[in-house]
Amino acid sequence: MSRDRIAAAEVLITSPGRNHVALKITTADGVVGWGDATLNGRELAVASYLRDHLAPLLIGRDPARIEDTWQYFYRGAYWRRGPVTMTAIGAVDLALWDIKGKTAGLPVYELLGGAVRDRVLSYTHASGWDLPELLDSVDAQRERGFRAVRAQSGVPGLDTVYGVHRGAAGYEPAGRGAAPHEEVWDTAAYLRHAPEVLAGVREHVGPELHLLHDAHHRLTPGEAARLGRALEPVDLFWLEDVTPAENQEVLRRVRAHTTTPLAIGEVFNTVWECQTLITEQLIDFVRTCVTHAGGITHLRRIAALAELWQVQLGPHGPSDVSPVALGASLHVGLSTPNFAIQEYMGYGEAVHEVFPHSWRYADGHLHPGDEPGLGVSVDEDAAAKFPYEPAYLPVARRRDGSMTDW
Ligand code: CS2
Ligand code: MG
């Protein structure tokens, strides 16, 4: 029996409200697989990596050899890891799993061992410049059925704060334009305010709603330890990115001072960046994303290591992870025992138009659907209506002008 071959690999950039990069792989038998290659603020780098380096090497390969292709692109580059490389490899991986499912006539989760749960718990974002506005936002998400809500608040004295937007539009951090917006950050003001406002949210919602909060890489380990301890009465589901974790060992200090559950990993791209965090149980949840961490193939390796140390998965799922990647993450979520929760920030109508999908939200949970493959496609005519526009994530400076982490 002659085996199918990859006949084409095309990169598609579209901007329905925000930039997305998609990879379309077509086989000689006409089977199409889609991958997500969106890297917020660096989209063109991944598009070039795919167009100029990986796509030519895909032509003629056996689409069924997903693991071999992963190894070929990971080891064959010589220059390993990093968000651009791993997002490009991730896009290829998603597209090949999509093809494998379509060829088998099965949803990808069936190829990953079948469902271990009926649906995937999800959380979404709530925000407000002050406590009353934040409580309204939390209540609105509870009315939509969410059992888990992330709460982000403004900080007195700061004009901008991560995760909080002005006005009715949804929060989109990447600002259009030729350069990043510059924001001022004041950790001391944040540390004075966060415990009080999050305690106010807990008092309002009662004990059952899962509350999450994202510190977004802005604290030192000492500050993180203080915040974690101060938030223990709030009973958070997790406190996220309390400190930059390139040096994973700094979490030992945080862990020694607080029992608040910790989640880290959305900016990590391979198991090696979170290996110590996992094997020393310095975190409770690993946040690596199915696109930026090398696809389904590598996310399952991270999940397997995490399972040995009773660390759970809570993958990244903001607006800059496209519906293709959200679908892929849900196939992993349905079939992975230590998958705890999926972030689901939601999308604008134009994004749903460009990315028709079988995954569904209902009653605080998500399900990938049972279409063969990933269950997400790209309406290329609709995508063409939204051309790419340069956009960058903000940068943050302290009040003295020195750079800090946004
Ligand atoms: C955030 C992200 O959702 C989250 O947890 O950390 O929204 C992050 O700011 C964006 O993905 C950056 O592009
Ligand atoms: Mg985050």
CSV table of C-alpha atoms and ligand atoms in Angstrom, one decimal:
chain,number,residue,atom,x,y,z
A,1,MET,CA,0.0,0.0,0.0
A,2,SER,CA,1.6,3.3,-1.1
A,3,ARG,CA,1.8,5.7,1.9
A,4,ASP,CA,0.5,9.3,1.7
A,5,ARG,CA,3.0,12.1,1.4
A,6,ILE,CA,3.1,15.7,2.4
A,7,ALA,CA,2.5,17.7,-0.8
A,8,ALA,CA,2.2,21.3,0.5
A,9,ALA,CA,2.9,23.4,3.6
A,10,GLU,CA,1.6,26.9,3.7
A,11,VAL,CA,1.7,29.7,6.3
A,12,LEU,CA,-1.4,31.9,6.7
A,13,ILE,CA,-1.3,35.1,8.7
A,14,THR,CA,-4.6,36.7,9.6
A,15,SER,CA,-5.7,39.4,12.1
A,16,PRO,CA,-9.4,39.0,13.1
A,17,GLY,CA,-9.1,41.4,16.0
A,18,ARG,CA,-5.5,40.3,16.8
A,19,ASN,CA,-2.8,38.5,14.8
A,20,HIS,CA,-2.8,34.8,14.3
A,21,VAL,CA,-0.5,32.6,12.3
A,22,ALA,CA,-1.8,29.2,11.0
A,23,LEU,CA,0.1,26.4,9.2
A,24,LYS,CA,-1.8,24.4,6.5
A,25,ILE,CA,-0.3,21.0,5.6
A,26,THR,CA,-1.9,19.2,2.6
A,27,THR,CA,-1.1,15.6,1.7
A,28,ALA,CA,-0.9,14.1,-1.8
A,29,ASP,CA,-4.2,12.4,-1.0
A,30,GLY,CA,-5.8,15.8,-0.3
A,31,VAL,CA,-6.0,15.5,3.5
A,32,VAL,CA,-5.5,19.0,5.2
A,33,GLY,CA,-4.1,19.5,8.7
A,34,TRP,CA,-4.0,22.8,10.5
A,35,GLY,CA,-1.6,24.0,13.2
A,36,ASP,CA,-1.3,27.2,15.2
A,37,ALA,CA,1.9,29.2,15.0
A,38,THR,CA,0.9,32.3,16.8
A,39,LEU,CA,3.6,33.9,19.0
A,40,ASN,CA,2.2,37.2,20.4
A,41,GLY,CA,4.4,40.1,19.2
A,42,ARG,CA,6.8,37.9,17.2
A,43,GLU,CA,4.4,36.3,14.7
A,44,LEU,CA,6.5,37.1,11.6
A,45,ALA,CA,9.6,35.3,13.1
A,46,VAL,CA,7.6,32.0,13.4
A,47,ALA,CA,6.1,32.5,10.0
A,48,SER,CA,9.5,32.9,8.5
A,49,TYR,CA,10.9,29.9,10.4
A,50,LEU,CA,8.1,27.8,8.9
A,51,ARG,CA,8.1,29.3,5.4
A,52,ASP,CA,11.9,29.5,4.9
A,53,HIS,CA,13.1,26.5,6.9
A,54,LEU,CA,10.6,23.9,7.8
A,55,ALA,CA,8.0,23.9,5.0
A,56,PRO,CA,10.5,23.0,2.3
A,57,LEU,CA,11.7,20.0,4.4
A,58,LEU,CA,8.2,18.8,5.0
A,59,ILE,CA,7.5,18.2,1.3
A,60,GLY,CA,7.6,14.5,0.5
A,61,ARG,CA,7.7,13.4,4.2
A,62,ASP,CA,5.3,10.7,5.5
A,63,PRO,CA,2.6,12.7,7.4
A,64,ALA,CA,2.0,9.7,9.7
A,65,ARG,CA,5.5,9.8,11.1
A,66,ILE,CA,4.7,12.6,13.7
A,67,GLU,CA,7.3,11.6,16.3
A,68,ASP,CA,10.0,11.2,13.6
A,69,THR,CA,9.2,14.6,12.2
A,70,TRP,CA,9.3,16.2,15.7
A,71,GLN,CA,12.7,14.6,16.3
A,72,TYR,CA,13.9,15.6,12.8
A,73,PHE,CA,13.0,19.3,13.4
A,74,TYR,CA,14.1,19.4,17.1
A,75,ARG,CA,17.5,17.7,16.7
A,76,GLY,CA,18.0,18.6,13.1
A,77,ALA,CA,18.0,22.4,13.8
A,78,TYR,CA,21.1,22.0,16.0
A,79,TRP,CA,20.1,25.3,17.7
A,80,ARG,CA,17.5,24.0,20.1
A,81,ARG,CA,14.6,25.3,22.1
A,82,GLY,CA,13.2,28.8,22.5
A,83,PRO,CA,9.7,30.1,21.7
A,84,VAL,CA,10.2,30.7,17.9
A,85,THR,CA,11.6,27.2,17.2
A,86,MET,CA,9.2,25.4,19.5
A,87,THR,CA,6.1,27.3,18.3
A,88,ALA,CA,7.1,26.4,14.7
A,89,ILE,CA,7.6,22.7,15.6
A,90,GLY,CA,4.4,22.9,17.6
A,91,ALA,CA,2.4,24.1,14.5
A,92,VAL,CA,3.8,21.2,12.4
A,93,ASP,CA,2.9,18.8,15.2
A,94,LEU,CA,-0.7,20.0,15.5
A,95,ALA,CA,-1.2,19.8,11.8
A,96,LEU,CA,0.2,16.3,11.6
A,97,TRP,CA,-2.0,15.1,14.5
A,98,ASP,CA,-5.0,16.7,12.7
A,99,ILE,CA,-4.1,14.8,9.5
A,100,LYS,CA,-3.7,11.5,11.5
A,101,GLY,CA,-7.1,11.9,13.0
A,102,LYS,CA,-8.8,12.7,9.8
A,103,THR,CA,-7.1,9.8,8.1
A,104,ALA,CA,-8.2,7.5,10.9
A,105,GLY,CA,-11.7,9.0,11.0
A,106,LEU,CA,-11.2,9.7,14.8
A,107,PRO,CA,-11.0,12.7,17.0
A,108,VAL,CA,-7.4,13.1,18.2
A,109,TYR,CA,-8.2,12.3,21.8
A,110,GLU,CA,-9.1,8.8,20.7
A,111,LEU,CA,-5.6,8.4,19.3
A,112,LEU,CA,-4.2,9.6,22.6
A,113,GLY,CA,-5.7,6.8,24.6
A,114,GLY,CA,-9.3,7.9,24.7
A,115,ALA,CA,-11.2,10.0,27.2
A,116,VAL,CA,-10.3,9.8,30.9
A,117,ARG,CA,-13.0,12.4,31.7
A,118,ASP,CA,-16.3,13.6,30.2
A,119,ARG,CA,-15.4,17.3,29.9
A,120,VAL,CA,-12.6,19.7,30.7
A,121,LEU,CA,-12.9,22.2,33.6
A,122,SER,CA,-12.1,25.7,32.3
A,123,TYR,CA,-11.5,29.1,33.8
A,124,THR,CA,-11.8,32.6,32.3
A,125,HIS,CA,-10.8,36.1,33.1
A,126,ALA,CA,-12.5,38.8,35.2
A,127,SER,CA,-11.1,42.2,35.7
A,128,GLY,CA,-11.9,45.6,37.1
A,129,TRP,CA,-10.2,48.9,37.9
A,130,ASP,CA,-11.6,48.8,41.4
A,131,LEU,CA,-13.3,46.2,43.6
A,132,PRO,CA,-16.9,47.0,42.6
A,133,GLU,CA,-16.1,46.8,38.9
A,134,LEU,CA,-14.1,43.6,39.4
A,135,LEU,CA,-17.0,42.0,41.4
A,136,ASP,CA,-19.4,42.8,38.5
A,137,SER,CA,-17.0,41.2,36.1
A,138,VAL,CA,-16.6,38.1,38.3
A,139,ASP,CA,-20.4,37.8,38.6
A,140,ALA,CA,-20.9,38.1,34.9
A,141,GLN,CA,-18.6,35.1,34.4
A,142,ARG,CA,-20.3,33.1,37.1
A,143,GLU,CA,-23.6,33.8,35.3
A,144,ARG,CA,-22.0,32.3,32.2
A,145,GLY,CA,-21.5,29.1,34.2
A,146,PHE,CA,-17.8,29.3,35.0
A,147,ARG,CA,-16.8,27.4,38.2
A,148,ALA,CA,-13.3,29.0,38.0
A,149,VAL,CA,-12.5,32.7,37.4
A,150,ARG,CA,-9.2,34.6,37.3
A,151,ALA,CA,-9.4,38.0,39.1
A,152,GLN,CA,-7.2,40.9,38.1
A,153,SER,CA,-7.6,44.4,39.5
A,154,GLY,CA,-6.3,47.9,38.9
A,155,VAL,CA,-3.8,49.3,41.4
A,156,PRO,CA,-4.2,52.7,42.9
A,157,GLY,CA,-1.7,55.1,41.5
A,158,LEU,CA,-1.0,53.1,38.3
A,159,ASP,CA,-2.6,54.0,35.0
A,160,THR,CA,-2.1,50.5,33.5
A,161,VAL,CA,-2.0,47.1,35.1
A,162,TYR,CA,-1.6,43.7,33.4
A,163,GLY,CA,-4.9,42.0,32.8
A,164,VAL,CA,-7.1,45.0,33.3
A,165,HIS,CA,-8.6,47.0,30.4
A,166,ARG,CA,-10.5,50.2,30.2
A,167,GLY,CA,-13.9,50.2,28.6
A,168,ALA,CA,-16.1,47.5,27.3
A,169,ALA,CA,-13.7,45.9,24.8
A,170,GLY,CA,-12.1,42.6,25.8
A,171,TYR,CA,-8.6,42.7,27.2
A,172,GLU,CA,-6.1,42.4,24.4
A,173,PRO,CA,-2.5,43.1,25.6
A,174,ALA,CA,-0.8,43.4,22.2
A,175,GLY,CA,-1.1,47.0,21.0
A,176,ARG,CA,-1.1,47.7,17.3
A,177,GLY,CA,1.8,49.8,16.1
A,178,ALA,CA,5.5,49.7,15.3
A,179,ALA,CA,6.7,49.6,18.9
A,180,PRO,CA,5.5,48.4,22.3
A,181,HIS,CA,3.5,50.6,24.6
A,182,GLU,CA,5.5,51.5,27.7
A,183,GLU,CA,3.8,51.0,31.1
A,184,VAL,CA,4.8,52.0,34.6
A,185,TRP,CA,4.9,49.3,37.3
A,186,ASP,CA,5.1,49.7,41.0
A,187,THR,CA,5.4,46.4,42.9
A,188,ALA,CA,5.0,48.0,46.4
A,189,ALA,CA,1.7,49.5,45.4
A,190,TYR,CA,0.6,46.2,43.9
A,191,LEU,CA,1.6,44.3,47.1
A,192,ARG,CA,-0.3,46.7,49.3
A,193,HIS,CA,-3.4,46.3,47.2
A,194,ALA,CA,-3.7,42.7,45.9
A,195,PRO,CA,-4.4,40.9,49.2
A,196,GLU,CA,-7.1,43.4,50.1
A,197,VAL,CA,-8.9,43.3,46.8
A,198,LEU,CA,-8.7,39.5,46.4
A,199,ALA,CA,-10.0,39.0,49.9
A,200,GLY,CA,-12.9,41.2,48.9
A,201,VAL,CA,-13.6,39.0,45.9
A,202,ARG,CA,-13.5,35.8,48.1
A,203,GLU,CA,-15.9,37.4,50.6
A,204,HIS,CA,-18.3,38.3,47.8
A,205,VAL,CA,-18.3,34.9,46.0
A,206,GLY,CA,-18.2,32.6,49.0
A,207,PRO,CA,-16.0,29.5,49.4
A,208,GLU,CA,-16.8,27.4,46.4
A,209,LEU,CA,-15.8,29.4,43.3
A,210,HIS,CA,-12.3,28.6,42.2
A,211,LEU,CA,-10.4,31.9,42.2
A,212,LEU,CA,-7.1,32.4,40.3
A,213,HIS,CA,-4.7,35.3,40.1
A,214,ASP,CA,-1.8,36.1,37.8
A,215,ALA,CA,1.1,38.0,39.2
A,216,HIS,CA,2.6,38.0,35.7
A,217,HIS,CA,6.4,37.5,36.5
A,218,ARG,CA,6.6,40.8,38.4
A,219,LEU,CA,7.8,39.9,41.9
A,220,THR,CA,11.1,38.8,43.4
A,221,PRO,CA,11.1,35.5,45.2
A,222,GLY,CA,10.9,37.3,48.6
A,223,GLU,CA,8.0,39.4,47.4
A,224,ALA,CA,6.3,36.3,46.0
A,225,ALA,CA,6.7,34.5,49.3
A,226,ARG,CA,5.0,37.5,51.1
A,227,LEU,CA,2.2,37.6,48.6
A,228,GLY,CA,1.6,33.9,48.7
A,229,ARG,CA,1.4,33.9,52.5
A,230,ALA,CA,-0.9,37.0,52.5
A,231,LEU,CA,-3.3,35.2,50.0
A,232,GLU,CA,-3.6,32.0,51.9
A,233,PRO,CA,-6.9,33.0,53.6
A,234,VAL,CA,-8.3,33.7,50.0
A,235,ASP,CA,-7.9,30.0,49.2
A,236,LEU,CA,-6.8,30.5,45.6
A,237,PHE,CA,-7.0,27.7,43.1
A,238,TRP,CA,-3.6,29.0,42.0
A,239,LEU,CA,-1.3,32.1,42.1
A,240,GLU,CA,0.4,32.3,38.7
A,241,ASP,CA,3.8,33.4,37.6
A,242,VAL,CA,4.7,34.9,40.9
A,243,THR,CA,8.3,35.4,39.8
A,244,PRO,CA,10.4,34.9,36.6
A,245,ALA,CA,11.5,31.3,36.8
A,246,GLU,CA,14.4,31.1,34.3
A,247,ASN,CA,16.3,30.2,37.5
A,248,GLN,CA,13.8,27.5,38.6
A,249,GLU,CA,15.6,27.1,42.0
A,250,VAL,CA,14.4,30.5,43.2
A,251,LEU,CA,10.9,28.9,43.7
A,252,ARG,CA,12.4,26.9,46.6
A,253,ARG,CA,12.3,30.1,48.7
A,254,VAL,CA,8.7,30.9,47.7
A,255,ARG,CA,7.6,27.3,48.4
A,256,ALA,CA,9.2,27.4,51.8
A,257,HIS,CA,7.0,30.2,53.0
A,258,THR,CA,3.6,29.6,51.5
A,259,THR,CA,1.0,26.9,50.8
A,260,THR,CA,-0.8,29.0,48.2
A,261,PRO,CA,-0.8,26.8,45.1
A,262,LEU,CA,1.6,28.0,42.4
A,263,ALA,CA,1.3,27.8,38.6
A,264,ILE,CA,4.1,28.5,36.2
A,265,GLY,CA,5.0,27.7,32.6
A,266,GLU,CA,3.2,29.6,30.0
A,267,VAL,CA,6.4,31.2,28.7
A,268,PHE,CA,8.3,27.9,28.8
A,269,ASN,CA,8.9,25.9,25.6
A,270,THR,CA,10.2,22.5,26.6
A,271,VAL,CA,10.2,20.1,29.5
A,272,TRP,CA,13.7,21.2,30.4
A,273,GLU,CA,12.6,24.7,31.4
A,274,CYS,CA,10.2,23.2,34.0
A,275,GLN,CA,12.0,20.0,34.9
A,276,THR,CA,13.3,21.3,38.3
A,277,LEU,CA,10.0,23.0,39.1
A,278,ILE,CA,8.3,19.7,38.6
A,279,THR,CA,10.7,17.2,40.1
A,280,GLU,CA,11.2,19.3,43.2
A,281,GLN,CA,7.4,20.0,43.4
A,282,LEU,CA,8.1,23.7,43.4
A,283,ILE,CA,4.8,24.2,41.6
A,284,ASP,CA,1.4,22.6,41.7
A,285,PHE,CA,0.4,23.4,38.1
A,286,VAL,CA,2.5,23.6,34.9
A,287,ARG,CA,1.1,26.0,32.4
A,288,THR,CA,3.0,25.1,29.2
A,289,CYS,CA,0.9,25.6,26.0
A,290,VAL,CA,0.3,23.1,23.2
A,291,THR,CA,1.7,25.5,20.7
A,292,HIS,CA,4.6,27.2,22.4
A,293,ALA,CA,5.9,24.0,23.9
A,294,GLY,CA,6.3,22.0,20.8
A,295,GLY,CA,2.9,20.6,20.1
A,296,ILE,CA,0.8,17.7,21.4
A,297,THR,CA,3.8,15.4,21.2
A,298,HIS,CA,5.9,17.4,23.7
A,299,LEU,CA,3.1,18.6,25.9
A,300,ARG,CA,2.4,14.9,26.6
A,301,ARG,CA,6.0,14.4,27.7
A,302,ILE,CA,5.6,17.3,30.1
A,303,ALA,CA,2.4,15.8,31.4
A,304,ALA,CA,4.0,12.4,31.9
A,305,LEU,CA,6.9,13.9,34.0
A,306,ALA,CA,4.5,16.1,35.9
A,307,GLU,CA,2.3,13.0,36.7
A,308,LEU,CA,5.2,11.3,38.4
A,309,TRP,CA,5.4,14.3,40.9
A,310,GLN,CA,1.7,14.9,41.2
A,311,VAL,CA,1.9,18.2,39.4
A,312,GLN,CA,-1.1,19.0,37.3
A,313,LEU,CA,-1.5,20.7,33.9
A,314,GLY,CA,-3.3,24.0,33.5
A,315,PRO,CA,-2.4,25.0,30.0
A,316,HIS,CA,-2.2,28.6,28.8
A,317,GLY,CA,-5.3,29.6,26.7
A,318,PRO,CA,-5.5,33.4,26.2
A,319,SER,CA,-6.7,35.2,23.1
A,320,ASP,CA,-3.3,34.8,21.4
A,321,VAL,CA,-3.6,31.0,21.5
A,322,SER,CA,-5.9,30.4,18.5
A,323,PRO,CA,-9.0,28.2,18.3
A,324,VAL,CA,-6.8,25.6,16.6
A,325,ALA,CA,-4.5,25.4,19.6
A,326,LEU,CA,-7.4,25.5,22.0
A,327,GLY,CA,-8.9,22.5,20.3
A,328,ALA,CA,-5.6,20.6,20.4
A,329,SER,CA,-5.2,21.4,24.1
A,330,LEU,CA,-8.7,20.1,24.8
A,331,HIS,CA,-7.8,16.8,23.0
A,332,VAL,CA,-4.9,16.5,25.4
A,333,GLY,CA,-7.1,17.6,28.3
A,334,LEU,CA,-9.8,15.0,27.7
A,335,SER,CA,-7.2,12.2,27.5
A,336,THR,CA,-4.6,13.1,30.2
A,337,PRO,CA,-5.2,12.1,33.8
A,338,ASN,CA,-3.3,15.0,35.4
A,339,PHE,CA,-4.9,17.7,33.3
A,340,ALA,CA,-6.7,19.9,35.8
A,341,ILE,CA,-8.0,23.0,34.0
A,342,GLN,CA,-7.9,24.8,30.7
A,343,GLU,CA,-7.6,28.6,30.4
A,344,TYR,CA,-10.3,29.9,28.1
A,345,MET,CA,-10.2,33.7,27.6
A,346,GLY,CA,-12.8,33.6,24.8
A,347,TYR,CA,-12.6,35.0,21.3
A,348,GLY,CA,-14.3,37.8,19.3
A,349,GLU,CA,-16.9,36.9,16.7
A,350,ALA,CA,-14.4,37.5,13.8
A,351,VAL,CA,-12.1,34.8,15.3
A,352,HIS,CA,-14.9,32.3,15.4
A,353,GLU,CA,-15.7,33.1,11.8
A,354,VAL,CA,-12.1,32.6,10.7
A,355,PHE,CA,-11.6,29.4,12.8
A,356,PRO,CA,-14.8,27.2,12.6
A,357,HIS,CA,-14.5,24.6,15.3
A,358,SER,CA,-16.2,21.7,16.9
A,359,TRP,CA,-15.0,22.4,20.5
A,360,ARG,CA,-17.7,23.8,22.7
A,361,TYR,CA,-18.0,25.7,26.0
A,362,ALA,CA,-20.9,24.7,28.3
A,363,ASP,CA,-21.5,25.1,32.0
A,364,GLY,CA,-17.9,26.0,33.0
A,365,HIS,CA,-16.4,23.2,31.0
A,366,LEU,CA,-15.0,22.6,27.5
A,367,HIS,CA,-15.1,19.6,25.1
A,368,PRO,CA,-13.1,19.2,21.9
A,369,GLY,CA,-16.0,17.6,20.0
A,370,ASP,CA,-15.9,14.3,18.1
A,371,GLU,CA,-15.0,15.5,14.6
A,372,PRO,CA,-12.0,13.5,13.1
A,373,GLY,CA,-8.7,15.3,13.7
A,374,LEU,CA,-8.6,18.4,15.9
A,375,GLY,CA,-12.0,19.6,14.9
A,376,VAL,CA,-10.8,23.1,13.9
A,377,SER,CA,-10.3,24.5,10.4
A,378,VAL,CA,-9.5,27.9,8.8
A,379,ASP,CA,-12.0,29.7,6.5
A,380,GLU,CA,-9.3,31.1,4.2
A,381,ASP,CA,-11.7,33.5,2.5
A,382,ALA,CA,-12.7,35.0,5.9
A,383,ALA,CA,-9.0,35.0,7.0
A,384,ALA,CA,-8.1,37.1,3.9
A,385,LYS,CA,-10.5,39.8,5.1
A,386,PHE,CA,-8.2,40.5,8.1
A,387,PRO,CA,-4.6,41.3,7.0
A,388,TYR,CA,-1.7,41.2,9.4
A,389,GLU,CA,-1.0,44.4,11.3
A,390,PRO,CA,2.2,44.9,13.4
A,391,ALA,CA,1.5,44.6,17.1
A,392,TYR,CA,3.6,44.3,20.2
A,393,LEU,CA,3.1,43.3,23.8
A,394,PRO,CA,3.8,46.2,26.2
A,395,VAL,CA,7.0,46.6,28.1
A,396,ALA,CA,7.1,47.7,31.7
A,397,ARG,CA,9.4,50.1,33.5
A,398,ARG,CA,9.7,50.9,37.2
A,399,ARG,CA,9.0,54.4,38.4
A,400,ASP,CA,12.8,55.0,38.2
A,401,GLY,CA,12.7,54.2,34.5
A,402,SER,CA,14.5,50.8,34.8
A,403,MET,CA,13.0,47.9,32.8
A,404,THR,CA,11.1,45.2,34.6
A,405,ASP,CA,9.0,42.2,33.4
A,406,TRP,CA,5.7,43.0,31.8
B,1,CS2,C1,-1.6,35.7,30.5
B,1,CS2,C2,-1.5,35.9,29.0
B,1,CS2,O1,-3.5,34.4,30.1
B,1,CS2,C3,-2.5,34.5,30.9
B,1,CS2,O2,-2.2,33.8,31.8
B,1,CS2,O3,-0.3,35.5,31.1
B,1,CS2,O4,-2.6,36.6,28.7
B,1,CS2,C4,-0.3,36.6,28.5
B,1,CS2,O5,-0.2,37.9,29.1
B,1,CS2,C5,-0.4,36.7,27.0
B,1,CS2,O6,-0.6,35.4,26.5
B,1,CS2,C6,0.8,37.3,26.4
B,1,CS2,O7,0.7,37.3,25.0
B,2,MG,MG,-0.4,34.2,32.7
